[in-house]
Amino acid sequence: MSVESPAGLRDKGTSQPSPFDEAESLGICLGACTITVARRQEGRLSFSQIRHEGKVNEVLLELLGTALPAKVSITGRSFRNLITIPTLSEPEAVEHAYEALRHTCPDIDCIISAGGETFLAYFLDRNGRIRSVQTGNKCASGTGEFFLQQIQRMDMDLQEAVSLAVGEEPYLLAGRCSVFCKSDCTHALNKGLSKGRISAGLSRMMAGKIIEILRKNRPKRILVIGGVSRNNVVLDFLRESYPNTLTLPESPFFEALGALTVAEKNGPLVTETDTLFTPVHTAFTFLPGLNEGLTKVTFNAMKRGQFHNGEYILGLDVGSTTTKAILLRTDTCTITAGVYLRTSGDPVAASRRCYSELLLQIPDGITPKIIGIGTTGSGRQIAGLHAQTPGVINEIVAHAAAAVFFDPEVETIFEIGWQDAKYTCITNRVASDYAMNEACSAGTGSFLEEA
């Protein structure tokens, strides 16, 4: 990704060229989710961005591999502490970037940094310097990364999600907690609401988070930077309260651009990466590996049964993130076919894909007679309606029935799903009590995958 260098940012000639004039200049922002690079080479400014997936050192080394030697300056929050060369804070980088671009958007009194992890409001004085900073709450809901996680669960990228959200009535989502918001999205999809309405609801929630930060200061002219500046639907909702909300082509790369201006002025010439990173120290202690506990666990597995021209029951579990289905022989209670796939925000389509996959597993010459369909999971109602079956069963009962099948004396079930985690108490082979996490997504499958 690249943009042409705006007026006022091109290299100026000097009468005495320094030995660094031919070197490339790099400004790097080590963000919570991405590494953004602003690069100057032969008078041309370009930007690039890559998700680091937590592997900051590896991705940064790969980016620098073909760029050195170069004058380098690095910014970011916690990750810049890994670097041995002098770094600058993100507020400093924002100030330097705005100083370079101020002629293109004068009189800004607030810069909103809307990134993957946090939303910040930098309030500026008349000279374009930061006079105060306001932050949003620490909940992940409403952040850029949370938005990406939810649309990825619906099998959409950013461009598709924003496109579908344009002009849609936003679905009201709980914004005070990420797990509640996830649940709202899942339940809405299970009711058949369009992905566009949910994407619009997420965008409005993000705009609401920004408006909360601005409420006390009421700025008149706002510049939005960070990855969320790519979401035009968020910007449109924000403009309903703050009409003078602007973005620039450089907005997604703003901090990296600020670091680049510092690199060009007094950044060190970096020629190799061997001494770029500080040794990693941690105050954490580590538990034994999971493999050491394998001898304490019994894994009960059911052998696949053989197909025959008889009666079967189809079991369907439509979860918030994945959908599973099996064919069960009624005479032997053995599974003869099974499938496990992503729900992708469409429980009916996921159910139909499961049916198709099960059909492919039936050998030629076999005609199974399906006498019943049982559905469970968060999408059980709409999947049961589509299948026209009365066999709609909640997860607690389904878990208990399966556990008792394997072990008639079982008393306790712990189930860690994608959306929630549950404890179920079994008394006389019947579910008698249960508890589940209600206010935090930590400890669920989706949290583990996202982390």
XYZ file of C-alpha atoms in Angstrom:
451
model
C 0.000 0.000 0.000
C 1.422 3.379 -0.893
C 0.369 6.982 -1.223
C 2.165 9.833 -2.921
C 4.080 12.104 -0.577
C 1.955 15.211 0.097
C 3.254 18.678 -0.635
C 5.634 19.901 2.005
C 6.972 16.447 2.865
C 9.393 15.935 -0.014
C 13.121 15.902 0.623
C 14.841 19.267 0.436
C 18.226 19.527 -1.190
C 21.302 20.440 0.838
C 24.563 21.969 -0.257
C 26.618 19.369 1.621
C 25.058 15.890 1.210
C 25.499 13.759 4.308
C 26.577 10.118 4.020
C 23.021 9.169 5.013
C 21.260 10.947 2.120
C 21.215 7.810 -0.017
C 19.962 5.662 2.859
C 16.302 4.811 3.198
C 14.382 6.410 6.066
C 11.867 4.390 8.054
C 9.235 5.297 10.618
C 7.749 2.284 12.370
C 4.754 2.019 14.693
C 4.550 -1.164 16.737
C 0.819 -1.312 17.352
C -1.220 -3.715 19.441
C -2.272 -5.709 16.359
C -0.220 -4.409 13.415
C 3.176 -3.039 12.487
C 2.899 0.060 10.303
C 5.852 1.349 8.306
C 6.313 4.752 6.660
C 9.168 4.593 4.157
C 11.001 7.296 2.242
C 13.093 6.241 -0.724
C 14.278 8.465 -3.549
C 11.918 11.235 -2.450
C 8.842 9.021 -2.521
C 6.748 8.297 0.559
C 5.017 4.928 0.891
C 3.255 3.022 3.633
C 2.839 -0.637 4.473
C 1.051 -2.483 7.243
C 1.046 -6.081 8.399
C -0.642 -7.942 11.251
C 1.992 -9.299 13.617
C -0.232 -11.823 15.489
C 1.829 -11.169 18.614
C 5.113 -12.133 16.902
C 6.465 -8.596 16.893
C 10.156 -9.486 16.743
C 9.751 -11.927 13.850
C 7.609 -9.636 11.719
C 9.785 -6.585 12.389
C 12.930 -8.509 11.456
C 11.299 -9.590 8.209
C 10.261 -6.026 7.386
C 13.741 -4.678 8.103
C 15.504 -7.491 6.284
C 15.531 -5.732 2.902
C 15.335 -2.145 4.167
C 18.603 -1.685 6.034
C 20.773 0.292 6.179
C 18.302 3.044 6.980
C 17.672 5.896 9.367
C 15.045 4.447 11.694
C 12.694 5.765 14.343
C 10.197 3.591 16.199
C 7.058 4.363 18.176
C 4.301 2.339 19.808
C 3.068 1.617 23.301
C 4.442 -1.390 25.161
C 6.274 -3.044 22.249
C 8.708 -0.168 21.766
C 10.260 -1.186 25.086
C 11.714 -4.187 23.226
C 13.933 -1.921 21.105
C 17.490 -0.866 21.982
C 17.641 2.283 19.811
C 15.947 5.482 21.073
C 12.183 5.472 20.524
C 9.435 8.052 20.836
C 6.033 7.829 22.478
C 2.861 7.696 20.388
C 1.725 11.208 21.478
C 5.078 12.563 20.267
C 4.659 10.719 16.974
C 1.143 12.142 16.574
C 2.439 15.677 17.166
C 5.224 15.288 14.590
C 2.846 13.836 12.001
C 0.306 16.609 12.479
C 3.030 19.237 12.244
C 3.998 17.790 8.854
C 0.382 17.624 7.604
C -1.129 20.626 9.346
C -1.269 22.677 6.159
C -3.632 20.089 4.635
C -6.099 20.167 7.585
C -5.604 23.325 9.699
C -7.404 24.278 12.900
C -7.801 20.745 14.237
C -8.504 20.882 17.963
C -8.808 17.117 18.556
C -7.144 14.041 17.050
C -8.903 10.725 17.658
C -6.597 7.721 17.561
C -8.922 4.775 16.929
C -6.820 1.651 16.687
C -7.044 -2.044 17.341
C -6.736 -1.969 21.128
C -7.682 1.474 22.451
C -9.362 4.737 21.533
C -7.559 7.952 22.529
C -8.512 11.596 22.158
C -5.617 14.079 21.852
C -6.840 17.626 22.483
C -4.656 20.255 20.820
C -3.811 23.857 21.588
C -3.675 26.651 19.009
C -0.149 25.649 18.044
C -1.138 22.069 17.244
C 0.482 20.668 20.391
C -1.205 18.129 22.643
C -2.561 19.769 25.774
C -4.474 16.800 27.244
C -5.338 13.180 26.529
C -8.553 11.276 27.222
C -8.897 7.503 26.947
C -11.861 5.193 26.605
C -12.675 2.402 29.030
C -10.578 -0.733 29.079
C -13.223 -3.070 27.665
C -12.395 -4.609 24.288
C -15.890 -4.023 22.897
C -15.941 -1.150 20.454
C -12.264 -1.348 19.504
C -10.980 -1.931 15.996
C -9.709 -5.426 16.740
C -13.041 -6.417 18.300
C -14.829 -5.242 15.145
C -12.494 -7.329 12.973
C -13.004 -10.396 15.155
C -16.798 -10.161 14.864
C -16.872 -9.685 11.095
C -14.376 -12.525 10.670
C -16.778 -14.753 12.600
C -19.328 -13.770 9.947
C -16.818 -14.682 7.213
C -16.362 -11.075 6.014
C -13.369 -8.812 5.506
C -13.352 -5.102 6.333
C -14.300 -3.924 2.872
C -17.280 -6.286 2.625
C -18.476 -5.492 6.147
C -18.383 -1.738 5.559
C -20.035 -2.103 2.149
C -22.915 -4.161 3.572
C -23.383 -1.728 6.468
C -23.893 1.328 4.257
C -27.521 2.441 4.417
C -28.566 -0.354 6.786
C -30.537 0.212 9.985
C -27.974 -0.542 12.723
C -28.932 -3.344 15.064
C -28.755 -2.289 18.714
C -25.860 -4.061 20.458
C -24.725 -4.023 24.077
C -21.515 -2.008 24.042
C -20.518 -2.095 27.705
C -19.090 -5.621 27.589
C -17.452 -7.625 24.834
C -19.096 -10.938 25.789
C -22.560 -9.341 25.830
C -21.881 -7.774 22.448
C -20.698 -11.111 21.021
C -23.852 -12.749 22.346
C -26.021 -10.032 20.811
C -24.347 -10.567 17.428
C -24.781 -14.338 17.643
C -28.428 -14.186 18.706
C -29.219 -11.651 15.979
C -27.679 -13.890 13.330
C -29.595 -16.851 14.729
C -32.799 -14.853 14.231
C -31.934 -14.326 10.584
C -30.888 -10.660 10.733
C -28.647 -9.525 7.903
C -24.898 -9.237 8.350
C -25.165 -5.655 7.105
C -27.403 -4.630 10.022
C -25.049 -6.223 12.528
C -22.007 -4.613 10.903
C -23.814 -1.264 11.027
C -24.625 -1.864 14.707
C -20.990 -2.595 15.486
C -19.957 0.564 13.611
C -22.452 2.698 15.514
C -21.228 1.216 18.791
C -17.651 2.177 17.876
C -18.748 5.719 17.048
C -20.539 5.824 20.385
C -17.330 4.906 22.194
C -15.593 7.872 20.560
C -18.470 10.238 21.366
C -18.247 9.199 25.039
C -14.605 10.315 25.131
C -15.422 13.662 23.493
C -18.471 14.490 25.589
C -16.686 16.625 28.191
C -14.553 18.730 25.822
C -16.874 19.089 22.798
C -14.196 19.762 20.135
C -15.205 21.597 16.972
C -12.897 20.093 14.356
C -11.722 16.485 14.613
C -9.154 14.425 12.736
C -9.552 10.630 12.986
C -6.430 8.489 12.656
C -5.709 4.785 13.098
C -7.137 1.708 11.418
C -10.756 2.613 12.239
C -10.411 5.664 9.968
C -10.907 3.185 7.098
C -14.470 2.488 8.278
C -16.625 5.109 6.574
C -19.754 3.933 8.393
C -18.165 4.710 11.776
C -17.178 8.140 10.473
C -20.725 8.815 9.220
C -22.203 7.985 12.641
C -19.563 10.161 14.292
C -20.426 13.074 11.987
C -24.018 12.988 13.219
C -22.700 14.467 16.477
C -19.512 16.124 15.161
C -20.049 17.283 11.560
C -16.472 18.560 11.188
C -14.872 15.111 11.398
C -12.028 14.624 8.903
C -9.666 11.911 7.750
C -6.576 12.021 5.550
C -5.051 9.424 3.212
C -2.280 9.145 5.808
C -4.696 8.602 8.734
C -4.205 4.796 9.036
C -0.418 5.327 9.161
C -0.266 8.514 11.216
C 2.078 7.462 14.045
C 4.461 5.780 11.598
C 4.587 9.008 9.603
C 5.443 10.930 12.770
C 8.230 8.480 13.499
C 9.497 8.919 9.928
C 9.811 12.693 10.336
C 11.894 12.129 13.476
C 14.051 9.543 11.683
C 14.781 12.003 8.877
C 15.769 14.747 11.336
C 17.923 12.871 13.822
C 17.250 9.144 13.598
C 20.172 6.724 13.994
C 21.483 4.855 10.985
C 20.665 1.192 11.611
C 22.763 -1.236 9.594
C 21.891 -4.594 11.188
C 19.232 -6.145 13.389
C 21.473 -8.248 15.639
C 21.485 -5.674 18.442
C 18.100 -4.083 17.766
C 16.144 -5.971 20.431
C 16.602 -6.025 24.189
C 16.803 -9.416 25.947
C 13.343 -10.552 26.978
C 12.781 -10.855 30.723
C 9.562 -11.938 32.372
C 8.251 -11.956 35.919
C 5.860 -14.791 35.116
C 6.341 -18.338 36.316
C 5.366 -21.234 34.084
C 3.241 -24.284 34.769
C 4.233 -27.767 33.605
C 3.369 -28.675 30.032
C -0.047 -30.165 29.341
C 1.571 -33.366 28.087
C 2.627 -34.170 31.646
C -1.027 -34.505 32.610
C -2.082 -36.900 29.860
C -1.759 -39.929 32.130
C -4.396 -38.452 34.445
C -7.025 -38.115 31.723
C -9.219 -40.792 30.164
C -10.369 -40.075 26.615
C -13.614 -41.808 25.699
C -13.979 -42.218 21.962
C -16.774 -43.849 20.007
C -15.767 -46.080 17.140
C -17.452 -45.344 13.829
C -20.261 -47.712 13.000
C -20.917 -49.328 9.644
C -23.595 -47.955 7.323
C -26.677 -50.058 6.600
C -30.065 -49.570 4.993
C -31.812 -48.832 8.267
C -33.032 -46.039 10.514
C -30.896 -43.091 11.596
C -31.157 -39.959 13.712
C -29.363 -36.796 12.618
C -27.828 -34.722 15.413
C -27.038 -31.077 14.704
C -25.168 -28.657 17.001
C -25.281 -25.101 15.652
C -22.843 -23.117 17.767
C -21.964 -19.427 17.707
C -18.759 -20.145 15.781
C -18.831 -23.773 14.648
C -21.539 -26.217 13.552
C -21.354 -29.989 13.975
C -23.544 -32.825 12.702
C -23.637 -36.625 12.964
C -25.663 -39.548 11.646
C -26.477 -42.068 14.410
C -27.678 -45.637 13.787
C -30.715 -46.273 15.979
C -30.128 -50.023 16.333
C -26.516 -49.828 17.549
C -26.285 -46.181 18.776
C -23.090 -45.735 16.779
C -22.006 -42.723 14.733
C -21.558 -43.511 11.055
C -20.785 -40.020 9.688
C -19.801 -36.666 11.121
C -18.856 -33.157 10.069
C -17.411 -30.087 11.841
C -17.302 -26.675 10.146
C -17.582 -22.925 10.697
C -20.980 -21.306 11.239
C -19.750 -18.076 9.561
C -22.651 -16.073 10.950
C -25.286 -18.012 9.003
C -26.724 -20.957 10.982
C -29.099 -22.128 8.236
C -26.397 -22.112 5.558
C -24.035 -23.919 7.963
C -26.708 -26.557 8.618
C -27.218 -27.092 4.895
C -23.466 -27.465 4.380
C -23.464 -30.110 7.110
C -26.254 -32.026 5.383
C -24.317 -31.918 2.106
C -21.130 -33.164 3.772
C -22.988 -36.004 5.477
C -24.484 -37.072 2.151
C -20.995 -37.300 0.651
C -19.972 -39.745 3.404
C -22.791 -42.219 2.663
C -21.481 -45.122 0.548
C -23.044 -45.948 -2.792
C -25.939 -48.359 -2.503
C -26.900 -47.221 0.997
C -30.195 -45.371 1.502
C -30.463 -44.335 5.157
C -33.890 -43.619 6.605
C -33.632 -40.550 8.812
C -36.503 -40.783 11.302
C -35.613 -37.711 13.371
C -33.450 -34.613 13.625
C -32.290 -33.148 16.920
C -30.820 -29.638 17.064
C -28.916 -27.934 19.868
C -26.540 -24.999 20.283
C -27.135 -21.279 20.146
C -28.628 -21.584 16.652
C -30.885 -24.512 17.502
C -34.155 -22.608 17.125
C -33.645 -21.325 13.590
C -31.943 -24.571 12.522
C -34.859 -26.563 13.964
C -37.351 -24.324 12.193
C -35.499 -24.813 8.915
C -35.400 -28.590 9.439
C -39.076 -28.618 10.492
C -38.274 -30.700 13.545
C -39.711 -30.560 17.078
C -36.413 -31.949 18.412
C -34.941 -28.656 19.623
C -32.871 -29.289 22.748
C -30.835 -26.878 24.878
C -27.127 -27.470 25.406
C -27.393 -28.403 29.085
C -29.704 -31.334 28.367
C -27.639 -32.358 25.322
C -24.407 -32.353 27.317
C -25.956 -34.390 30.113
C -27.384 -37.003 27.731
C -24.029 -37.463 25.979
C -22.025 -37.588 29.212
C -24.315 -40.163 30.800
C -24.111 -42.278 27.643
C -20.335 -42.579 28.086
C -20.305 -42.748 31.893
C -23.598 -43.472 33.732
C -22.022 -42.448 37.058
C -20.793 -39.019 35.934
C -21.661 -36.163 38.319
C -19.912 -33.103 36.888
C -19.536 -31.646 33.396
C -17.283 -28.739 32.424
C -17.973 -27.555 28.889
C -15.779 -24.881 27.313
C -17.508 -23.618 24.203
C -16.800 -20.787 21.821
C -19.315 -18.382 23.359
C -19.398 -19.416 27.001
C -18.148 -21.928 29.549
C -20.561 -24.031 31.616
C -20.632 -26.250 34.690
C -23.414 -28.850 34.930
C -24.282 -31.002 37.946
C -25.719 -34.468 37.214
C -27.997 -36.170 39.761
C -29.407 -39.624 39.029
C -28.307 -39.252 35.386
C -30.263 -36.010 34.986
C -28.983 -32.420 34.816
C -29.987 -30.911 38.171
C -28.071 -27.614 38.242
C -25.709 -25.546 36.136
C -23.706 -22.310 36.107
C -22.045 -20.370 33.305
C -19.876 -17.307 32.786
C -22.189 -14.362 32.283
C -20.002 -11.277 32.208
C -16.618 -12.061 30.703
C -15.418 -13.807 27.569
C -12.061 -14.775 29.120
C -11.837 -18.542 29.353
C -14.022 -19.293 26.352
C -12.950 -20.887 23.094
C -13.367 -17.744 21.020
C -11.178 -15.795 23.462
C -8.483 -18.452 23.207
C -8.602 -18.367 19.405
C -8.534 -14.561 19.274
C -5.629 -14.398 21.743
